[in-house]
Amino acid sequence: MRLFEPTALQIKTKILSKEVRASEFIDQLFGRIKNVEPSIQAYITINEEEAFKKAIEIDKKIENAEKVGLLAGIPVAVKDNICTRNLYTTCASEILKKFIPPYDAFVVNRLKKEDAIIIGKTNLDEFAMGSSTENSRYKVTRNPWNLEYVPGGSSGGSAAAVAADLSLIALGSETGGSVRQPAALCGVVGVKPTYGRVSRYGLVAFGSSLDQVGTVTKDVGDAALILQVIAGYDLHDSTSANVPVPDYLNGIDSGINGLRIGIPKEYFAAGLNADVLKALKDALKVYEHLGAKIIDISLPHTEYAVAVYYIVANAEASSNLARYDGVRYGYRASRSNGIIDMYCRTRSEGFGNEVKRRIMLGNYALSSGYYDAYYLKASKVRNLIKQDFDVAFEKVDCIICPTSPAPAFKIGERANNPLEMYLSDIYTIPANLAGIPGISIPCGFSKEVLPIGMQILAKHFEEKKLLQIAYAFEQETDFHLKKPVLKVSSV
Ligand code: GLN
């Protein structure tokens, strides 16, 4: 049996019932990684030795009938901008190439407490800046559905790893869609929790008023399982919310009869790919059939979202990235003429082009005389975008729209056109600006057999409702069960 194919909940049952040993499972998974990873390039670091140690530990606990955690024996891949103690955390940047954190991020700590197995660190756009994973300084991750296409980004390694059965679950991070968009492009499930739902402690900062840890899974049940583990209050993050965490799995199958679904007209406008539009229309029919009511709504400030995001996120990034100066940690230029020259050389050599572009844009927006015109104005428009959602949620229970305007694009196709790349974030960015939760689930395929994602958005802290709505669709369809055919020698 190919043990790496089922979901985490299915494998968990097998491990707990002693049908499969955690170590046997991990052994198969690493066999799979050896065969498939060379053509996907999802990982920056593989944690094989530690993973085996942990698996054997779990086997022993189960043999001795000791209590085990919620994720006993479940492999989780972690995006390489989330700190892992004694394990490289590079942010796919030269500047953090040899950085080994002395502590675990809150979410990693939670994974370990619940007996998950951290199998490796996944590739990303440098410092999570990008939508294709092409901005990694180390490697280009491939889309498992077609190796010539990007997996999306910036959590492209996490999405590709789950889609190619190189992990059961992965953690990613979101600033403007970096979990939902790659999940959509790779045909897996991506969740961006409410801002404050999951602690950011140990997540390397990009845009602090937007950043949030998210999850990538094979289906909605697994999304509920992993969110249960990582959600909750943390004293170490001042933006963490002290709001009780419900039981996400319990009642996930309650159905959606009577649900009011809002369809924002601005998200179905010109520029939307025809295959994506068709998949969304078909998906809405499934919901109507299940008893939902479709209601047309408007989110009138949507057209400003991309501009607002690229001012706010870059301004915050320019300040957050000031700490990489060659003094405190990370890379330092080998030769320099005094301290200022050392800063300049270190940052010029350590950061890639996209990161430098963002730092320059951010510094410009924050500079004296421009702050009011850019950052302050953007913050005000951000509030209007949030109000659009508040008004909409008075009439509807959730909003459904595409996750991305088009399926995956070819590697290199947009690399020289940053504006085109930025514009493709149009459907994911508003949720980050408003701080609301969102989920992307598979809802179809393009003519080229590339996955299409549907996005569901809800009010702050309504992740449980989102999971129920997504689960209802998943039960009626089989898009989440489809697997890419990988032309590699497979175990
Ligand atoms: N693609 C967006 C950007 O480049 C979002 C990135 C993210 O969510 N980390 O900034």
PDB file of N, CA and C and ligand atoms in Angstrom, residues 79 81 125 127-132 135 153-155 173-181 206 211 309-310 313-314 354 358 421-422 424-425 428-429 432, ligand 1:
ATOM      1  N   LYS A  79       7.186  25.750   6.258  1.00  0.00           N
ATOM      2  CA  LYS A  79       7.746  26.772   5.368  1.00  0.00           C
ATOM      3  C   LYS A  79       9.013  27.348   5.991  1.00  0.00           C
ATOM      4  N   ASN A  81      10.297  30.051   6.491  1.00  0.00           N
ATOM      5  CA  ASN A  81      10.349  31.343   7.195  1.00  0.00           C
ATOM      6  C   ASN A  81       9.713  31.209   8.578  1.00  0.00           C
ATOM      7  N   ASP A 125       9.290  32.040  -1.964  1.00  0.00           N
ATOM      8  CA  ASP A 125       9.892  33.243  -2.502  1.00  0.00           C
ATOM      9  C   ASP A 125      10.675  33.889  -1.368  1.00  0.00           C
ATOM     10  N   PHE A 127      11.940  35.676   1.571  1.00  0.00           N
ATOM     11  CA  PHE A 127      11.186  36.412   2.605  1.00  0.00           C
ATOM     12  C   PHE A 127       9.680  36.460   2.310  1.00  0.00           C
ATOM     13  N   ALA A 128       9.188  35.461   1.587  1.00  0.00           N
ATOM     14  CA  ALA A 128       7.751  35.329   1.270  1.00  0.00           C
ATOM     15  C   ALA A 128       7.257  36.425   0.332  1.00  0.00           C
ATOM     16  N   MET A 129       8.187  37.012  -0.433  1.00  0.00           N
ATOM     17  CA  MET A 129       7.805  38.089  -1.343  1.00  0.00           C
ATOM     18  C   MET A 129       7.703  37.561  -2.769  1.00  0.00           C
ATOM     19  N   GLY A 130       6.475  37.234  -3.170  1.00  0.00           N
ATOM     20  CA  GLY A 130       6.279  36.735  -4.518  1.00  0.00           C
ATOM     21  C   GLY A 130       5.047  35.873  -4.616  1.00  0.00           C
ATOM     22  N   SER A 131       4.728  35.459  -5.827  1.00  0.00           N
ATOM     23  CA  SER A 131       3.523  34.668  -6.075  1.00  0.00           C
ATOM     24  C   SER A 131       3.835  33.429  -6.911  1.00  0.00           C
ATOM     25  N   SER A 132       5.101  33.042  -6.979  1.00  0.00           N
ATOM     26  CA  SER A 132       5.449  31.930  -7.872  1.00  0.00           C
ATOM     27  C   SER A 132       6.561  31.025  -7.339  1.00  0.00           C
ATOM     28  N   ASN A 135      11.212  33.547  -6.780  1.00  0.00           N
ATOM     29  CA  ASN A 135      12.135  34.477  -6.126  1.00  0.00           C
ATOM     30  C   ASN A 135      12.985  33.814  -5.049  1.00  0.00           C
ATOM     31  N   GLY A 153       2.852  30.985  -5.103  1.00  0.00           N
ATOM     32  CA  GLY A 153       3.750  31.385  -4.032  1.00  0.00           C
ATOM     33  C   GLY A 153       3.096  32.395  -3.117  1.00  0.00           C
ATOM     34  N   SER A 154       3.730  32.730  -2.047  1.00  0.00           N
ATOM     35  CA  SER A 154       5.104  32.358  -1.787  1.00  0.00           C
ATOM     36  C   SER A 154       5.276  30.984  -1.115  1.00  0.00           C
ATOM     37  N   SER A 155       4.194  30.365  -0.622  1.00  0.00           N
ATOM     38  CA  SER A 155       4.349  29.052   0.028  1.00  0.00           C
ATOM     39  C   SER A 155       4.315  27.932  -1.019  1.00  0.00           C
ATOM     40  N   SER A 173       2.773  30.570   5.159  1.00  0.00           N
ATOM     41  CA  SER A 173       2.462  31.867   5.765  1.00  0.00           C
ATOM     42  C   SER A 173       1.787  32.742   4.727  1.00  0.00           C
ATOM     43  N   GLU A 174       0.980  33.649   5.235  1.00  0.00           N
ATOM     44  CA  GLU A 174       0.198  34.557   4.389  1.00  0.00           C
ATOM     45  C   GLU A 174       0.477  35.993   4.764  1.00  0.00           C
ATOM     46  N   THR A 175       0.743  36.802   3.779  1.00  0.00           N
ATOM     47  CA  THR A 175       0.760  38.246   3.962  1.00  0.00           C
ATOM     48  C   THR A 175      -0.256  38.846   2.999  1.00  0.00           C
ATOM     49  N   GLY A 176      -0.317  38.206   1.790  1.00  0.00           N
ATOM     50  CA  GLY A 176      -1.286  38.674   0.797  1.00  0.00           C
ATOM     51  C   GLY A 176      -1.850  37.556  -0.050  1.00  0.00           C
ATOM     52  N   GLY A 177      -1.875  36.336   0.466  1.00  0.00           N
ATOM     53  CA  GLY A 177      -2.448  35.232  -0.306  1.00  0.00           C
ATOM     54  C   GLY A 177      -1.509  34.059  -0.487  1.00  0.00           C
ATOM     55  N   SER A 178      -0.384  34.105   0.185  1.00  0.00           N
ATOM     56  CA  SER A 178       0.686  33.139  -0.040  1.00  0.00           C
ATOM     57  C   SER A 178       0.395  31.697   0.351  1.00  0.00           C
ATOM     58  N   VAL A 179      -0.733  31.424   0.984  1.00  0.00           N
ATOM     59  CA  VAL A 179      -1.133  30.037   1.224  1.00  0.00           C
ATOM     60  C   VAL A 179      -2.268  29.674   0.262  1.00  0.00           C
ATOM     61  N   ARG A 180      -3.266  30.554   0.186  1.00  0.00           N
ATOM     62  CA  ARG A 180      -4.441  30.240  -0.648  1.00  0.00           C
ATOM     63  C   ARG A 180      -4.077  30.130  -2.122  1.00  0.00           C
ATOM     64  N   GLN A 181      -3.249  31.043  -2.617  1.00  0.00           N
ATOM     65  CA  GLN A 181      -2.936  31.030  -4.053  1.00  0.00           C
ATOM     66  C   GLN A 181      -2.138  29.787  -4.475  1.00  0.00           C
ATOM     67  N   PHE A 206       7.361  39.887   7.764  1.00  0.00           N
ATOM     68  CA  PHE A 206       7.356  40.521   6.440  1.00  0.00           C
ATOM     69  C   PHE A 206       6.523  41.803   6.600  1.00  0.00           C
ATOM     70  N   ASP A 211       0.760  39.602   8.321  1.00  0.00           N
ATOM     71  CA  ASP A 211       1.309  38.241   8.398  1.00  0.00           C
ATOM     72  C   ASP A 211       0.459  37.295   9.243  1.00  0.00           C
ATOM     73  N   TYR A 309      -2.150  47.301  -0.659  1.00  0.00           N
ATOM     74  CA  TYR A 309      -1.316  46.226  -0.124  1.00  0.00           C
ATOM     75  C   TYR A 309       0.165  46.489  -0.391  1.00  0.00           C
ATOM     76  N   TYR A 310       0.486  46.868  -1.621  1.00  0.00           N
ATOM     77  CA  TYR A 310       1.908  47.014  -1.948  1.00  0.00           C
ATOM     78  C   TYR A 310       2.527  48.260  -1.315  1.00  0.00           C
ATOM     79  N   ALA A 313       2.384  46.623   2.845  1.00  0.00           N
ATOM     80  CA  ALA A 313       3.271  45.470   3.040  1.00  0.00           C
ATOM     81  C   ALA A 313       4.734  45.874   2.840  1.00  0.00           C
ATOM     82  N   ASN A 314       5.014  46.671   1.808  1.00  0.00           N
ATOM     83  CA  ASN A 314       6.408  47.049   1.547  1.00  0.00           C
ATOM     84  C   ASN A 314       6.935  48.013   2.603  1.00  0.00           C
ATOM     85  N   GLU A 354      14.003  41.087  -5.922  1.00  0.00           N
ATOM     86  CA  GLU A 354      12.639  41.423  -5.541  1.00  0.00           C
ATOM     87  C   GLU A 354      12.616  42.021  -4.126  1.00  0.00           C
ATOM     88  N   ARG A 358      11.339  45.781  -2.990  1.00  0.00           N
ATOM     89  CA  ARG A 358      10.332  46.044  -1.946  1.00  0.00           C
ATOM     90  C   ARG A 358      10.874  46.997  -0.884  1.00  0.00           C
ATOM     91  N   MET A 421       2.649  40.276 -12.042  1.00  0.00           N
ATOM     92  CA  MET A 421       2.685  39.326 -10.922  1.00  0.00           C
ATOM     93  C   MET A 421       1.895  39.902  -9.731  1.00  0.00           C
ATOM     94  N   TYR A 422       2.084  41.177  -9.426  1.00  0.00           N
ATOM     95  CA  TYR A 422       1.378  41.802  -8.293  1.00  0.00           C
ATOM     96  C   TYR A 422      -0.141  41.780  -8.537  1.00  0.00           C
ATOM     97  N   SER A 424      -1.948  39.725 -10.024  1.00  0.00           N
ATOM     98  CA  SER A 424      -2.598  38.413  -9.903  1.00  0.00           C
ATOM     99  C   SER A 424      -3.004  38.102  -8.458  1.00  0.00           C
ATOM    100  N   ASP A 425      -2.603  38.965  -7.516  1.00  0.00           N
ATOM    101  CA  ASP A 425      -2.985  38.759  -6.117  1.00  0.00           C
ATOM    102  C   ASP A 425      -4.323  39.416  -5.769  1.00  0.00           C
ATOM    103  N   THR A 428      -6.922  37.615  -3.418  1.00  0.00           N
ATOM    104  CA  THR A 428      -6.534  37.143  -2.079  1.00  0.00           C
ATOM    105  C   THR A 428      -6.203  38.286  -1.124  1.00  0.00           C
ATOM    106  N   ILE A 429      -5.654  39.364  -1.664  1.00  0.00           N
ATOM    107  CA  ILE A 429      -5.168  40.467  -0.834  1.00  0.00           C
ATOM    108  C   ILE A 429      -6.238  41.135   0.048  1.00  0.00           C
ATOM    109  N   ASN A 432      -6.540  39.733   3.542  1.00  0.00           N
ATOM    110  CA  ASN A 432      -5.418  40.050   4.430  1.00  0.00           C
ATOM    111  C   ASN A 432      -5.545  41.474   4.956  1.00  0.00           C
TER     112      ASN A 432
HETATM  113  N1  GLN B   1       2.218  37.606  -3.527  1.00  0.00           N
HETATM  114  C1  GLN B   1       2.155  38.567  -2.474  1.00  0.00           C
HETATM  115  C2  GLN B   1       3.456  39.311  -2.377  1.00  0.00           C
HETATM  116  O1  GLN B   1       4.269  39.117  -3.201  1.00  0.00           O
HETATM  117  C3  GLN B   1       1.788  37.898  -1.195  1.00  0.00           C
HETATM  118  C4  GLN B   1       2.927  37.271  -0.509  1.00  0.00           C
HETATM  119  C5  GLN B   1       2.558  36.647   0.806  1.00  0.00           C
HETATM  120  O2  GLN B   1       1.374  36.445   1.100  1.00  0.00           O
HETATM  121  N2  GLN B   1       3.566  36.364   1.598  1.00  0.00           N
HETATM  122  O3  GLN B   1       3.674  40.088  -1.502  1.00  0.00           O
END
